[in-house]
Amino acid sequence: MGRWEPDAQGRLERAALELYAERGFDHTTVAEIAQRAGVTERTFFRHFTDKREVLFRGDELARSIADTLTTMPESLAPLAAVTAAFESTADFFDERRPYSKKRQAVIDANPALQERESIKLASIATLIGEALRGRGVPEPAASLTAEAGTAVFKVAFVRWLDDPAERSIAVHIRETVAQLRAVTAG
Amino acid sequence: MGRWEPDAQGRLERAALELYAERGFDHTTVAEIAQRAGVTERTFFRHFTDKREVLFRGDELARSIADTLTTMPESLAPLAAVTAAFESTADFFDERRPYSKKRQAVIDANPALQERESIKLASIATLIGEALRGRGVPEPAASLTAEAGTAVFKVAFVRWLDDPAERSIAVHIRETVAQLRAVTAG
């Protein structure tokens, strides 16, 4: 095993997911993940703090969505800007549909991972709320729009995973925000 | 200390909160909470699984809101029914405003408690989604309404805590749902 380890992070993610699917999250060790990925445990810990975080990529996604939101045209209404920021993740997710499905199956089987997912979504909403206030949106509209936009993403994500037609997550986000408008207009 | 311990749960909650405020959540032990409440540690563990759960009442609230939702008239639109179920907590919360403020200060000072709060809100949304499906609301409207209603509660709760006029949480819930309608109407 050389010093040069191309895409060690990606290999570790795929190895971890395979092992979680095969023997369960609780029965997989970091040593086993590193071995399957062909790297040392030390390399594992350069990329992830623990075996749970392999599934959550250090919350990069939350930061990326909030950063994208700051680049949206001022003329967009807050919810439209948030929705567009979530849609900007489409390339990332659509490419990773098989990985995302396996990942979701592991999370669905483990309450502690579901809790980690809830915390991640809450932190996305917090970052979006901050970005909206930075765009001059007052309270409580900023917090509400951030929470509502994150709820749209949460629901759209499940529908995207289950879509037999495999349409882009961007399509599901747009359909779901239309549904949100319908239930709130109710 | 006799066997008969009237309102041991309430005394433990108040004792815990005093200690968390005085010396910090991390520096308070179950033994100290029990001592301040005038009960044994054994009594503490009859009511709570650990010192964190003292602040979260075993998620009784989530169950109560979902149960109330099942009793709402069929004629109410889903979001109106969810909002009314949240408003039914007003007596509980309005009586406990000073306690709730102290509790929030402890939570705001501790990231692990904020995570527990996120998990609690996610579980409330899950229970509400189930109750809505039980009322015949289809997907994705059920999940979206549950998430949106829980977002309204989360935002209204903060505004209620900070309201110098100390209006009921029911008023804040109604104002916040009106704001949600405004941000989604865009």
Short mmCIF file of C-alpha atoms in Angstrom, two decimals:
data_model
loop_
_atom_site.label_atom_id
_atom_site.label_comp_id
_atom_site.label_asym_id
_atom_site.label_seq_id
_atom_site.Cartn_x
_atom_site.Cartn_y
_atom_site.Cartn_z
CA MET A 1 0.00 0.00 0.00
CA GLY A 2 1.77 3.13 -1.24
CA ARG A 3 1.65 6.65 0.09
CA TRP A 4 -0.29 7.79 -2.95
CA GLU A 5 -3.91 6.77 -2.44
CA PRO A 6 -6.10 8.12 -5.24
CA ASP A 7 -9.68 8.83 -4.13
CA ALA A 8 -9.12 7.24 -0.71
CA GLN A 9 -12.22 9.07 0.54
CA GLY A 10 -14.45 7.63 -2.19
CA ARG A 11 -12.99 4.15 -1.73
CA LEU A 12 -13.58 4.34 2.01
CA GLU A 13 -17.19 5.44 1.46
CA ARG A 14 -17.91 2.58 -0.92
CA ALA A 15 -16.15 0.01 1.29
CA ALA A 16 -18.03 1.20 4.37
CA LEU A 17 -21.38 1.05 2.64
CA GLU A 18 -20.71 -2.47 1.33
CA LEU A 19 -19.80 -3.66 4.81
CA TYR A 20 -22.77 -1.93 6.49
CA ALA A 21 -25.08 -3.60 3.95
CA GLU A 22 -23.42 -7.02 4.38
CA ARG A 23 -23.06 -7.27 8.15
CA GLY A 24 -24.87 -4.25 9.61
CA PHE A 25 -23.55 -0.89 10.76
CA ASP A 26 -23.09 -2.00 14.38
CA HIS A 27 -21.04 -5.05 13.39
CA THR A 28 -18.57 -3.22 11.17
CA THR A 29 -15.26 -1.80 12.47
CA VAL A 30 -13.06 0.98 11.13
CA ALA A 31 -10.25 -1.58 10.72
CA GLU A 32 -12.46 -3.65 8.41
CA ILE A 33 -13.47 -0.60 6.36
CA ALA A 34 -9.85 0.47 5.93
CA GLN A 35 -8.80 -3.07 4.95
CA ARG A 36 -11.56 -3.39 2.34
CA ALA A 37 -10.66 0.04 0.91
CA GLY A 38 -6.98 -0.93 0.81
CA VAL A 39 -5.80 1.90 3.06
CA THR A 40 -4.55 2.18 6.64
CA GLU A 41 -6.76 3.06 9.62
CA ARG A 42 -4.71 6.23 9.86
CA THR A 43 -5.89 7.19 6.37
CA PHE A 44 -9.47 6.50 7.44
CA PHE A 45 -9.10 8.97 10.30
CA ARG A 46 -7.58 11.59 8.01
CA HIS A 47 -10.92 11.66 6.18
CA PHE A 48 -13.55 10.84 8.82
CA THR A 49 -13.85 11.22 12.60
CA ASP A 50 -15.65 7.88 13.02
CA LYS A 51 -17.55 5.18 11.11
CA ARG A 52 -20.82 7.08 11.35
CA GLU A 53 -19.42 10.17 9.62
CA VAL A 54 -18.51 8.14 6.52
CA LEU A 55 -22.23 8.34 5.71
CA PHE A 56 -22.47 12.09 6.27
CA ARG A 57 -19.42 13.55 4.48
CA GLY A 58 -18.69 16.10 7.19
CA ASP A 59 -21.78 18.12 6.31
CA GLU A 60 -20.15 19.51 3.16
CA LEU A 61 -23.54 19.51 1.49
CA ALA A 62 -25.06 21.96 3.99
CA ARG A 63 -22.25 24.44 3.42
CA SER A 64 -22.45 24.06 -0.34
CA ILE A 65 -26.22 24.74 -0.41
CA ALA A 66 -25.87 27.80 1.82
CA ASP A 67 -22.99 29.11 -0.32
CA THR A 68 -25.00 28.64 -3.51
CA LEU A 69 -27.87 30.55 -1.93
CA THR A 70 -25.68 33.60 -1.46
CA THR A 71 -25.02 33.67 -5.24
CA MET A 72 -28.72 33.67 -6.26
CA PRO A 73 -30.11 36.83 -7.93
CA GLU A 74 -31.53 39.35 -5.46
CA SER A 75 -34.75 39.42 -7.47
CA LEU A 76 -35.68 35.84 -6.51
CA ALA A 77 -38.25 35.47 -3.73
CA PRO A 78 -36.73 33.77 -0.64
CA LEU A 79 -38.41 30.36 -1.10
CA ALA A 80 -37.60 30.35 -4.82
CA ALA A 81 -33.94 31.10 -4.02
CA VAL A 82 -33.79 28.32 -1.42
CA THR A 83 -35.42 25.86 -3.80
CA ALA A 84 -32.97 26.79 -6.54
CA ALA A 85 -30.06 26.29 -4.12
CA PHE A 86 -31.33 22.79 -3.33
CA GLU A 87 -31.80 22.09 -7.05
CA SER A 88 -28.12 22.92 -7.56
CA THR A 89 -27.32 19.61 -5.81
CA ALA A 90 -28.94 17.67 -8.66
CA ASP A 91 -25.70 16.73 -10.48
CA PHE A 92 -24.20 15.49 -7.23
CA PHE A 93 -27.22 13.39 -6.26
CA ASP A 94 -28.37 12.15 -9.66
CA GLU A 95 -24.91 10.65 -10.26
CA ARG A 96 -25.01 8.92 -6.90
CA ARG A 97 -28.49 7.40 -6.99
CA PRO A 98 -27.37 3.75 -6.45
CA TYR A 99 -25.03 4.84 -3.63
CA SER A 100 -27.79 6.99 -2.09
CA LYS A 101 -30.25 4.09 -2.14
CA LYS A 102 -27.83 1.78 -0.36
CA ARG A 103 -26.94 4.52 2.10
CA GLN A 104 -30.63 5.12 2.88
CA ALA A 105 -31.21 1.40 3.51
CA VAL A 106 -28.38 1.43 6.09
CA ILE A 107 -29.79 4.55 7.76
CA ASP A 108 -33.35 3.19 7.79
CA ALA A 109 -32.08 0.14 9.69
CA ASN A 110 -30.37 2.16 12.43
CA PRO A 111 -32.12 4.67 14.75
CA ALA A 112 -28.82 6.36 15.73
CA LEU A 113 -28.11 7.08 12.05
CA GLN A 114 -31.65 8.43 11.59
CA GLU A 115 -30.93 10.79 14.47
CA ARG A 116 -27.70 11.89 12.80
CA GLU A 117 -29.69 12.56 9.62
CA SER A 118 -32.22 14.70 11.55
CA ILE A 119 -29.36 16.69 13.06
CA LYS A 120 -27.84 17.20 9.62
CA LEU A 121 -31.14 18.48 8.21
CA ALA A 122 -31.56 20.84 11.18
CA SER A 123 -28.06 22.21 10.59
CA ILE A 124 -28.87 22.73 6.89
CA ALA A 125 -31.96 24.74 7.91
CA THR A 126 -29.86 26.81 10.34
CA LEU A 127 -27.25 27.64 7.67
CA ILE A 128 -29.96 28.53 5.14
CA GLY A 129 -31.67 30.80 7.70
CA GLU A 130 -28.35 32.62 8.24
CA ALA A 131 -27.82 32.98 4.48
CA LEU A 132 -31.35 34.40 4.05
CA ARG A 133 -30.81 36.94 6.82
CA GLY A 134 -27.60 37.84 5.01
CA ARG A 135 -29.75 38.54 1.93
CA GLY A 136 -31.87 40.95 4.01
CA VAL A 137 -34.84 38.64 4.65
CA PRO A 138 -36.35 39.61 8.04
CA GLU A 139 -37.47 37.27 10.80
CA PRO A 140 -39.59 35.19 11.05
CA ALA A 141 -39.69 34.88 7.24
CA ALA A 142 -36.01 33.84 7.07
CA SER A 143 -36.33 30.99 9.60
CA LEU A 144 -39.67 29.85 8.21
CA THR A 145 -38.46 29.83 4.62
CA ALA A 146 -35.32 27.92 5.67
CA GLU A 147 -37.38 25.33 7.56
CA ALA A 148 -39.99 25.02 4.79
CA GLY A 149 -37.30 24.72 2.10
CA THR A 150 -35.49 22.03 4.08
CA ALA A 151 -38.79 20.17 4.57
CA VAL A 152 -39.30 20.26 0.80
CA PHE A 153 -35.83 18.80 0.28
CA LYS A 154 -36.41 16.05 2.90
CA VAL A 155 -39.67 14.95 1.26
CA ALA A 156 -38.35 15.34 -2.30
CA PHE A 157 -35.27 13.26 -1.46
CA VAL A 158 -37.39 10.26 -0.39
CA ARG A 159 -39.52 10.56 -3.52
CA TRP A 160 -36.42 10.77 -5.71
CA LEU A 161 -34.98 7.60 -4.12
CA ASP A 162 -38.25 5.73 -4.71
CA ASP A 163 -38.93 7.03 -8.23
CA PRO A 164 -39.07 4.08 -10.67
CA ALA A 165 -38.71 6.55 -13.57
CA GLU A 166 -35.43 7.84 -12.04
CA ARG A 167 -36.18 11.48 -12.79
CA SER A 168 -33.71 14.10 -11.52
CA ILE A 169 -33.94 15.24 -7.91
CA ALA A 170 -34.42 18.76 -9.34
CA VAL A 171 -37.76 17.63 -10.82
CA HIS A 172 -38.82 16.20 -7.46
CA ILE A 173 -37.84 19.40 -5.65
CA ARG A 174 -39.94 21.48 -8.05
CA GLU A 175 -42.94 19.14 -7.74
CA THR A 176 -42.65 19.09 -3.96
CA VAL A 177 -42.47 22.86 -3.60
CA ALA A 178 -45.64 23.06 -5.72
CA GLN A 179 -47.25 20.60 -3.28
CA LEU A 180 -46.11 22.75 -0.35
CA ARG A 181 -47.78 25.77 -1.95
CA ALA A 182 -50.95 23.68 -2.30
CA VAL A 183 -51.04 22.45 1.31
CA THR A 184 -50.35 25.90 2.74
CA ALA A 185 -52.86 27.62 0.45
CA GLY A 186 -55.40 24.96 1.62
CA MET B 1 -37.14 10.83 52.86
CA GLY B 2 -40.33 8.74 52.85
CA ARG B 3 -41.66 6.40 50.24
CA TRP B 4 -44.37 8.87 49.35
CA GLU B 5 -42.80 11.52 47.11
CA PRO B 6 -45.42 13.90 45.78
CA ASP B 7 -44.54 15.29 42.34
CA ALA B 8 -41.07 13.75 42.39
CA GLN B 9 -40.90 14.21 38.62
CA GLY B 10 -41.63 17.94 38.81
CA ARG B 11 -39.18 18.41 41.69
CA LEU B 12 -36.48 16.57 39.75
CA GLU B 13 -37.09 18.73 36.68
CA ARG B 14 -36.84 21.94 38.66
CA ALA B 15 -33.78 20.76 40.60
CA ALA B 16 -32.02 19.67 37.41
CA LEU B 17 -32.70 22.96 35.69
CA GLU B 18 -31.41 24.98 38.66
CA LEU B 19 -28.21 22.95 38.71
CA TYR B 20 -27.70 23.13 34.94
CA ALA B 21 -28.11 26.92 35.14
CA GLU B 22 -25.76 27.25 38.13
CA ARG B 23 -22.90 24.97 37.13
CA GLY B 24 -23.58 23.88 33.55
CA PHE B 25 -25.16 20.72 32.18
CA ASP B 26 -21.83 18.88 31.82
CA HIS B 27 -20.83 19.56 35.42
CA THR B 28 -24.04 18.32 37.03
CA THR B 29 -24.49 14.69 38.17
CA VAL B 30 -27.65 12.65 38.67
CA ALA B 31 -26.66 12.26 42.35
CA GLU B 32 -26.66 16.05 42.76
CA ILE B 33 -30.03 16.41 41.04
CA ALA B 34 -31.59 13.74 43.26
CA GLN B 35 -30.11 15.30 46.37
CA ARG B 36 -31.40 18.78 45.52
CA ALA B 37 -34.87 17.34 44.77
CA GLY B 38 -34.84 15.43 48.07
CA VAL B 39 -35.22 11.99 46.47
CA THR B 40 -32.97 8.98 45.91
CA GLU B 41 -31.06 8.32 42.69
CA ARG B 42 -33.29 5.29 42.30
CA THR B 43 -36.31 7.59 42.18
CA PHE B 44 -34.55 9.69 39.54
CA PHE B 45 -34.11 6.62 37.34
CA ARG B 46 -37.77 5.64 37.81
CA HIS B 47 -38.67 8.87 36.01
CA PHE B 48 -35.80 9.51 33.57
CA THR B 49 -33.25 7.38 31.74
CA ASP B 50 -30.46 9.96 32.16
CA LYS B 51 -29.79 13.61 33.00
CA ARG B 52 -30.41 14.72 29.43
CA GLU B 53 -33.93 13.27 29.35
CA VAL B 54 -34.99 15.43 32.31
CA LEU B 55 -35.16 18.26 29.78
CA PHE B 56 -37.22 16.28 27.26
CA ARG B 57 -39.93 14.55 29.31
CA GLY B 58 -39.72 11.30 27.41
CA ASP B 59 -41.29 12.87 24.33
CA GLU B 60 -44.76 12.89 25.90
CA LEU B 61 -45.49 16.10 24.04
CA ALA B 62 -45.06 14.50 20.61
CA ARG B 63 -47.52 11.75 21.47
CA SER B 64 -50.01 14.23 22.93
CA ILE B 65 -49.97 16.44 19.81
CA ALA B 66 -50.42 13.44 17.49
CA ASP B 67 -53.28 12.12 19.68
CA THR B 68 -55.01 15.50 19.64
CA LEU B 69 -54.71 15.57 15.87
CA THR B 70 -56.73 12.35 15.57
CA THR B 71 -59.63 14.05 17.42
CA MET B 72 -59.86 17.07 15.08
CA PRO B 73 -62.98 17.42 12.89
CA GLU B 74 -62.64 15.72 9.50
CA SER B 75 -63.71 18.98 7.84
CA LEU B 76 -60.49 20.79 8.84
CA ALA B 77 -57.82 21.08 6.14
CA PRO B 78 -54.64 19.16 7.07
CA LEU B 79 -52.48 22.18 7.93
CA ALA B 80 -55.33 23.77 9.94
CA ALA B 81 -55.74 20.51 11.89
CA VAL B 82 -52.00 20.29 12.61
CA THR B 83 -51.89 23.92 13.69
CA ALA B 84 -54.87 23.40 15.99
CA ALA B 85 -53.16 20.34 17.52
CA PHE B 86 -50.07 22.43 18.27
CA GLU B 87 -52.28 25.20 19.70
CA SER B 88 -53.72 22.64 22.12
CA THR B 89 -50.34 22.72 23.93
CA ALA B 90 -50.93 26.36 24.92
CA ASP B 91 -52.09 25.71 28.50
CA PHE B 92 -49.10 23.45 29.09
CA PHE B 93 -46.57 25.93 27.70
CA ASP B 94 -48.08 29.24 28.83
CA GLU B 95 -47.99 28.01 32.45
CA ARG B 96 -44.37 26.98 32.09
CA ARG B 97 -42.94 30.08 30.44
CA PRO B 98 -40.29 30.81 33.13
CA TYR B 99 -39.27 27.13 33.18
CA SER B 100 -39.17 27.03 29.36
CA LYS B 101 -36.93 30.11 29.23
CA LYS B 102 -34.44 28.61 31.66
CA ARG B 103 -34.57 25.29 29.83
CA GLN B 104 -33.88 27.01 26.50
CA ALA B 105 -30.86 28.83 27.96
CA VAL B 106 -29.40 25.47 29.07
CA ILE B 107 -30.05 23.94 25.63
CA ASP B 108 -28.61 26.96 23.79
CA ALA B 109 -25.37 26.49 25.76
CA ASN B 110 -24.94 22.83 24.83
CA PRO B 111 -24.67 21.44 21.26
CA ALA B 112 -25.56 17.88 22.35
CA LEU B 113 -28.83 19.15 23.83
CA GLN B 114 -29.55 21.11 20.64
CA GLU B 115 -29.11 17.86 18.74
CA ARG B 116 -31.53 16.12 21.11
CA GLU B 117 -34.03 18.93 20.45
CA SER B 118 -33.66 18.47 16.67
CA ILE B 119 -34.31 14.76 17.06
CA LYS B 120 -37.39 15.46 19.17
CA LEU B 121 -38.80 17.82 16.55
CA ALA B 122 -38.13 15.27 13.80
CA SER B 123 -39.97 12.62 15.81
CA ILE B 124 -42.91 15.01 16.30
CA ALA B 125 -43.06 15.51 12.51
CA THR B 126 -42.95 11.73 11.96
CA LEU B 127 -45.84 11.11 14.40
CA ILE B 128 -47.89 13.92 12.85
CA GLY B 129 -47.29 12.50 9.37
CA GLU B 130 -48.57 9.11 10.56
CA ALA B 131 -51.66 10.72 12.14
CA LEU B 132 -52.39 12.61 8.90
CA ARG B 133 -52.11 9.44 6.82
CA GLY B 134 -54.52 7.90 9.34
CA ARG B 135 -56.93 10.73 8.49
CA GLY B 136 -56.69 9.78 4.81
CA VAL B 137 -54.27 12.53 3.71
CA PRO B 138 -52.21 11.13 0.79
CA GLU B 139 -48.45 11.44 0.26
CA PRO B 140 -46.60 13.72 -0.18
CA ALA B 141 -49.18 16.10 1.33
CA ALA B 142 -49.12 14.25 4.68
CA SER B 143 -45.34 14.41 5.13
CA LEU B 144 -45.11 17.97 3.84
CA THR B 145 -47.91 19.22 6.08
CA ALA B 146 -46.33 17.47 9.06
CA GLU B 147 -42.92 19.02 8.32
CA ALA B 148 -44.38 22.46 7.62
CA GLY B 149 -46.53 22.38 10.78
CA THR B 150 -43.55 21.34 12.88
CA ALA B 151 -41.49 24.15 11.33
CA VAL B 152 -44.24 26.60 12.31
CA PHE B 153 -44.13 25.30 15.88
CA LYS B 154 -40.32 25.53 16.04
CA VAL B 155 -40.31 29.16 14.88
CA ALA B 156 -43.38 30.12 16.97
CA PHE B 157 -41.81 28.60 20.08
CA VAL B 158 -38.73 30.86 19.85
CA ARG B 159 -40.92 33.92 19.27
CA TRP B 160 -43.11 32.99 22.24
CA LEU B 161 -40.04 32.66 24.50
CA ASP B 162 -38.77 36.08 23.41
CA ASP B 163 -42.12 37.91 23.44
CA PRO B 164 -41.91 40.83 25.93
CA ALA B 165 -45.75 41.04 25.87
CA GLU B 166 -45.94 37.37 26.97
CA ARG B 167 -48.80 36.51 24.64
CA SER B 168 -49.95 32.90 24.51
CA ILE B 169 -48.05 30.45 22.34
CA ALA B 170 -51.37 29.87 20.52
CA VAL B 171 -51.22 33.47 19.26
CA HIS B 172 -47.66 32.96 18.04
CA ILE B 173 -48.60 29.73 16.28
CA ARG B 174 -51.45 31.47 14.45
CA GLU B 175 -49.24 34.42 13.46
CA THR B 176 -46.47 32.09 12.30
CA VAL B 177 -48.75 29.95 10.14
CA ALA B 178 -50.00 33.16 8.50
CA GLN B 179 -46.35 34.04 7.81
CA LEU B 180 -45.77 30.58 6.34
CA ARG B 181 -48.70 31.11 3.99
CA ALA B 182 -47.14 34.43 2.97
CA VAL B 183 -43.64 33.01 2.26
CA THR B 184 -45.00 30.05 0.30
CA ALA B 185 -47.45 32.21 -1.68
CA GLY B 186 -44.23 34.06 -2.69
#
